[in-house]
Amino acid sequence: MTTETAHRAGAAGNADGVRSWAVLLPAERYEAERLVHHDSLELTGLSDIARPGPGDQVAVLVDAPPRLVALGRVSAPGRRHREDPDDPQSPAEPGTLVVAYTRRAFDEPVPADLLTLDEPVFALEPAAFRALADQLGPPPARRTWLVSLDLPIEAGTPAEAVGLFWSYVQELGPRELPAFVSPAGDELAMQAFVLGEQANQDPEEDD
């Protein structure tokens, strides 16, 4: 299905008035959304010609190759991320499109090869939206994980060490600091992740 076909068919929406849309994330924004869990996606600078309304359903896509990374619904603007989407503090700007996530698949996106992604926002046929959503399948079962971050800190007092720890965390973030994660009750299965990907932290295994 091409974008042109999607526009013609998707503008009418469902019988209940809910329309279906797709939004295309720039590569750097996709990386930020993948690394840090956000409950919603805020986009600015979009054309008023094609703009989803509150309650409309949205498929969030990335290109090269086309993939579906999330589903959501349009909500009224409230708070938005600043230029750095890792920071959730800042008032909403006029014209901000806010999509509340209903399903995230940033770590395991699914193909969207039938779509031509040549616009940042375009309408979808409801059937095309359902076909994309069906590819995700049921959400994975939730379980408890233990996530830790260990940093050697030189300081004069425990309070100073804690303050330095949070300074390093804010400065370096998930792009540089390894986080260690394991299922609760199975610490021997611990894995290290950097940039959202499993990373080997044992230098002897690299030799």
mmCIF file of C-alpha atoms in Angstrom:
data_model
loop_
_atom_site.group_PDB
_atom_site.id
_atom_site.type_symbol
_atom_site.label_atom_id
_atom_site.label_comp_id
_atom_site.label_asym_id
_atom_site.label_seq_id
_atom_site.Cartn_x
_atom_site.Cartn_y
_atom_site.Cartn_z
ATOM 1 C CA MET A 1 0.000 0.000 0.000
ATOM 2 C CA THR A 2 1.389 3.409 -0.938
ATOM 3 C CA THR A 3 1.097 6.601 1.039
ATOM 4 C CA GLU A 4 -1.304 8.021 -1.546
ATOM 5 C CA THR A 5 -3.649 5.041 -1.112
ATOM 6 C CA ALA A 6 -3.390 5.328 2.643
ATOM 7 C CA HIS A 7 -4.402 8.992 2.521
ATOM 8 C CA ARG A 8 -7.473 8.386 0.390
ATOM 9 C CA ALA A 9 -8.751 5.456 2.421
ATOM 10 C CA GLY A 10 -7.638 6.467 5.903
ATOM 11 C CA ALA A 11 -9.148 9.937 6.051
ATOM 12 C CA ALA A 12 -12.672 8.545 6.559
ATOM 13 C CA GLY A 13 -11.689 6.593 9.681
ATOM 14 C CA ASN A 14 -13.710 3.948 11.502
ATOM 15 C CA ALA A 15 -17.451 3.926 12.035
ATOM 16 C CA ASP A 16 -16.933 5.371 15.538
ATOM 17 C CA GLY A 17 -15.081 8.360 14.092
ATOM 18 C CA VAL A 18 -11.617 7.216 15.191
ATOM 19 C CA ARG A 19 -9.089 7.658 12.404
ATOM 20 C CA SER A 20 -5.872 5.742 11.880
ATOM 21 C CA TRP A 21 -2.513 7.373 11.257
ATOM 22 C CA ALA A 22 1.181 6.623 10.980
ATOM 23 C CA VAL A 23 4.006 8.848 12.222
ATOM 24 C CA LEU A 24 7.619 8.471 11.154
ATOM 25 C CA LEU A 25 10.343 8.914 13.765
ATOM 26 C CA PRO A 26 13.718 10.396 12.805
ATOM 27 C CA ALA A 27 16.588 8.010 13.539
ATOM 28 C CA GLU A 28 17.937 10.014 16.491
ATOM 29 C CA ARG A 29 14.489 10.280 18.080
ATOM 30 C CA TYR A 30 13.933 6.553 17.686
ATOM 31 C CA GLU A 31 17.199 5.923 19.520
ATOM 32 C CA ALA A 32 16.150 8.206 22.383
ATOM 33 C CA GLU A 33 12.713 6.586 22.685
ATOM 34 C CA ARG A 34 14.301 3.129 22.643
ATOM 35 C CA LEU A 35 16.836 3.881 25.377
ATOM 36 C CA VAL A 36 14.536 5.575 27.912
ATOM 37 C CA HIS A 37 10.969 4.484 28.666
ATOM 38 C CA HIS A 38 8.466 7.280 28.052
ATOM 39 C CA ASP A 39 4.703 6.989 28.451
ATOM 40 C CA SER A 40 4.040 9.276 25.510
ATOM 41 C CA LEU A 41 5.629 10.636 22.355
ATOM 42 C CA GLU A 42 5.657 14.389 21.665
ATOM 43 C CA LEU A 43 6.299 15.716 18.163
ATOM 44 C CA THR A 44 6.457 19.337 17.025
ATOM 45 C CA GLY A 45 6.850 21.187 13.748
ATOM 46 C CA LEU A 46 4.246 19.095 11.916
ATOM 47 C CA SER A 47 2.082 20.414 9.098
ATOM 48 C CA ASP A 48 -1.507 21.362 9.931
ATOM 49 C CA ILE A 49 -2.648 19.779 6.659
ATOM 50 C CA ALA A 50 -2.430 16.245 8.052
ATOM 51 C CA ARG A 51 -2.850 16.174 11.808
ATOM 52 C CA PRO A 52 -4.373 13.410 13.940
ATOM 53 C CA GLY A 53 -7.017 14.441 16.478
ATOM 54 C CA PRO A 54 -7.591 13.345 20.084
ATOM 55 C CA GLY A 55 -8.546 9.676 20.296
ATOM 56 C CA ASP A 56 -7.147 8.756 16.878
ATOM 57 C CA GLN A 57 -5.001 5.619 16.796
ATOM 58 C CA VAL A 58 -1.391 5.915 15.673
ATOM 59 C CA ALA A 59 1.242 3.498 14.391
ATOM 60 C CA VAL A 60 4.760 4.760 15.159
ATOM 61 C CA LEU A 61 7.252 3.810 12.433
ATOM 62 C CA VAL A 62 10.933 4.095 11.586
ATOM 63 C CA ASP A 63 12.509 3.862 8.157
ATOM 64 C CA ALA A 64 15.437 2.063 6.466
ATOM 65 C CA PRO A 65 13.879 -0.472 6.470
ATOM 66 C CA PRO A 66 10.260 0.425 7.355
ATOM 67 C CA ARG A 67 9.398 -1.009 10.783
ATOM 68 C CA LEU A 68 6.608 -0.647 13.330
ATOM 69 C CA VAL A 69 8.011 0.258 16.762
ATOM 70 C CA ALA A 70 4.934 1.315 18.777
ATOM 71 C CA LEU A 71 1.184 1.866 18.835
ATOM 72 C CA GLY A 72 -0.641 4.674 20.582
ATOM 73 C CA ARG A 73 -3.554 7.097 20.739
ATOM 74 C CA VAL A 74 -3.520 10.847 20.338
ATOM 75 C CA SER A 75 -4.067 12.741 23.582
ATOM 76 C CA ALA A 76 -4.324 16.431 24.413
ATOM 77 C CA PRO A 77 -0.966 18.198 24.850
ATOM 78 C CA GLY A 78 0.120 18.525 28.459
ATOM 79 C CA ARG A 79 3.848 18.189 29.003
ATOM 80 C CA ARG A 80 6.471 17.645 26.357
ATOM 81 C CA HIS A 81 10.132 16.722 26.196
ATOM 82 C CA ARG A 82 12.661 19.384 25.386
ATOM 83 C CA GLU A 83 15.015 19.079 22.439
ATOM 84 C CA ASP A 84 16.594 16.225 24.404
ATOM 85 C CA PRO A 85 13.710 13.713 24.712
ATOM 86 C CA ASP A 86 15.559 12.020 27.590
ATOM 87 C CA ASP A 87 14.492 14.995 29.733
ATOM 88 C CA PRO A 88 10.715 15.026 30.411
ATOM 89 C CA GLN A 89 10.584 18.523 31.953
ATOM 90 C CA SER A 90 9.197 21.428 29.932
ATOM 91 C CA PRO A 91 5.797 22.993 29.213
ATOM 92 C CA ALA A 92 3.845 22.013 26.132
ATOM 93 C CA GLU A 93 4.331 24.023 22.960
ATOM 94 C CA PRO A 94 1.468 25.046 20.668
ATOM 95 C CA GLY A 95 0.860 22.521 17.907
ATOM 96 C CA THR A 96 2.501 19.624 19.736
ATOM 97 C CA LEU A 97 1.241 16.186 18.728
ATOM 98 C CA VAL A 98 1.101 13.945 21.806
ATOM 99 C CA VAL A 99 0.724 10.196 21.328
ATOM 100 C CA ALA A 100 0.162 8.110 24.471
ATOM 101 C CA TYR A 101 1.777 4.718 23.949
ATOM 102 C CA THR A 102 -0.509 1.685 24.172
ATOM 103 C CA ARG A 103 2.128 -0.810 23.005
ATOM 104 C CA ARG A 104 5.879 -0.428 22.715
ATOM 105 C CA ALA A 105 8.057 -2.626 20.479
ATOM 106 C CA PHE A 106 11.217 -0.534 20.175
ATOM 107 C CA ASP A 107 13.486 -3.475 21.002
ATOM 108 C CA GLU A 108 11.703 -5.901 18.655
ATOM 109 C CA PRO A 109 10.154 -3.907 15.783
ATOM 110 C CA VAL A 110 8.124 -5.656 13.099
ATOM 111 C CA PRO A 111 8.329 -5.102 9.304
ATOM 112 C CA ALA A 112 6.123 -2.500 7.633
ATOM 113 C CA ASP A 113 7.322 -3.158 4.099
ATOM 114 C CA LEU A 114 3.981 -2.391 2.438
ATOM 115 C CA LEU A 115 4.095 1.262 3.457
ATOM 116 C CA THR A 116 5.876 4.040 1.569
ATOM 117 C CA LEU A 117 7.311 6.340 4.227
ATOM 118 C CA ASP A 118 7.730 9.674 2.450
ATOM 119 C CA GLU A 119 5.880 11.944 4.914
ATOM 120 C CA PRO A 120 6.278 12.434 8.688
ATOM 121 C CA VAL A 121 2.517 11.940 9.233
ATOM 122 C CA PHE A 122 0.039 10.196 6.966
ATOM 123 C CA ALA A 123 -3.383 8.581 7.213
ATOM 124 C CA LEU A 124 -3.821 4.808 7.210
ATOM 125 C CA GLU A 125 -6.696 2.570 6.315
ATOM 126 C CA PRO A 126 -8.134 1.065 9.515
ATOM 127 C CA ALA A 127 -7.494 -2.365 7.981
ATOM 128 C CA ALA A 128 -3.841 -1.454 7.392
ATOM 129 C CA PHE A 129 -3.509 -0.305 11.002
ATOM 130 C CA ARG A 130 -5.032 -3.565 12.255
ATOM 131 C CA ALA A 131 -2.687 -5.581 10.036
ATOM 132 C CA LEU A 132 0.311 -3.783 11.538
ATOM 133 C CA ALA A 133 -1.004 -4.233 15.078
ATOM 134 C CA ASP A 134 -1.667 -7.937 14.477
ATOM 135 C CA GLN A 135 2.004 -8.457 13.593
ATOM 136 C CA LEU A 136 2.974 -7.485 17.128
ATOM 137 C CA GLY A 137 0.973 -10.344 18.616
ATOM 138 C CA PRO A 138 0.040 -10.408 22.312
ATOM 139 C CA PRO A 139 2.223 -8.383 24.685
ATOM 140 C CA PRO A 140 4.885 -10.385 26.543
ATOM 141 C CA ALA A 141 4.112 -11.478 30.093
ATOM 142 C CA ARG A 142 5.391 -8.987 32.649
ATOM 143 C CA ARG A 143 7.862 -10.165 35.292
ATOM 144 C CA THR A 144 10.108 -8.614 37.909
ATOM 145 C CA TRP A 145 13.664 -7.716 36.909
ATOM 146 C CA LEU A 146 16.544 -6.505 39.042
ATOM 147 C CA VAL A 147 18.423 -3.649 37.366
ATOM 148 C CA SER A 148 21.590 -2.215 38.878
ATOM 149 C CA LEU A 149 24.280 0.295 38.044
ATOM 150 C CA ASP A 150 27.639 0.046 39.836
ATOM 151 C CA LEU A 151 30.102 2.942 39.739
ATOM 152 C CA PRO A 152 33.327 3.289 41.765
ATOM 153 C CA ILE A 153 33.124 6.761 43.334
ATOM 154 C CA GLU A 154 35.918 8.561 45.178
ATOM 155 C CA ALA A 155 34.443 10.920 47.781
ATOM 156 C CA GLY A 156 34.945 12.126 51.325
ATOM 157 C CA THR A 157 31.519 11.124 52.655
ATOM 158 C CA PRO A 158 28.703 8.721 51.702
ATOM 159 C CA ALA A 159 26.423 11.682 50.889
ATOM 160 C CA GLU A 160 29.033 13.174 48.572
ATOM 161 C CA ALA A 161 29.485 9.779 46.886
ATOM 162 C CA VAL A 162 25.748 9.542 46.230
ATOM 163 C CA GLY A 163 25.682 13.068 44.804
ATOM 164 C CA LEU A 164 28.609 12.289 42.494
ATOM 165 C CA PHE A 165 26.911 9.047 41.461
ATOM 166 C CA TRP A 166 23.786 10.859 40.249
ATOM 167 C CA SER A 167 25.928 13.477 38.508
ATOM 168 C CA TYR A 168 27.704 10.767 36.533
ATOM 169 C CA VAL A 169 24.398 9.049 35.722
ATOM 170 C CA GLN A 170 22.899 12.282 34.371
ATOM 171 C CA GLU A 171 26.027 13.168 32.431
ATOM 172 C CA LEU A 172 26.788 9.777 30.878
ATOM 173 C CA GLY A 173 23.337 8.170 30.732
ATOM 174 C CA PRO A 174 22.368 4.927 28.998
ATOM 175 C CA ARG A 175 24.595 5.638 26.001
ATOM 176 C CA GLU A 176 27.788 5.122 28.031
ATOM 177 C CA LEU A 177 26.979 3.442 31.344
ATOM 178 C CA PRO A 178 26.423 -0.337 31.462
ATOM 179 C CA ALA A 179 23.282 -1.404 33.314
ATOM 180 C CA PHE A 180 23.098 -4.918 34.741
ATOM 181 C CA VAL A 181 19.784 -6.779 34.582
ATOM 182 C CA SER A 182 18.639 -10.206 35.741
ATOM 183 C CA PRO A 183 15.315 -11.921 36.468
ATOM 184 C CA ALA A 184 14.354 -11.595 40.127
ATOM 185 C CA GLY A 185 15.597 -14.703 41.927
ATOM 186 C CA ASP A 186 18.085 -15.635 39.177
ATOM 187 C CA GLU A 187 21.017 -13.274 39.609
ATOM 188 C CA LEU A 188 23.347 -15.742 37.855
ATOM 189 C CA ALA A 189 21.525 -14.874 34.616
ATOM 190 C CA MET A 190 22.669 -11.233 34.877
ATOM 191 C CA GLN A 191 23.436 -9.474 31.600
ATOM 192 C CA ALA A 192 24.978 -6.075 30.869
ATOM 193 C CA PHE A 193 23.295 -3.647 28.478
ATOM 194 C CA VAL A 194 24.711 -0.519 26.825
ATOM 195 C CA LEU A 195 22.753 1.498 24.269
ATOM 196 C CA GLY A 196 19.859 -0.882 24.788
ATOM 197 C CA GLU A 197 21.920 -3.815 23.497
ATOM 198 C CA GLN A 198 23.547 -6.667 25.386
ATOM 199 C CA ALA A 199 27.229 -5.829 25.944
ATOM 200 C CA ASN A 200 30.086 -8.048 27.066
ATOM 201 C CA GLN A 201 31.793 -6.607 30.150
ATOM 202 C CA ASP A 202 34.363 -9.375 30.610
ATOM 203 C CA PRO A 203 37.638 -8.311 28.958
ATOM 204 C CA GLU A 204 38.995 -11.864 29.156
ATOM 205 C CA GLU A 205 36.254 -13.054 26.776
ATOM 206 C CA ASP A 206 37.359 -10.486 24.195
ATOM 207 C CA ASP A 207 40.855 -11.958 24.030
#
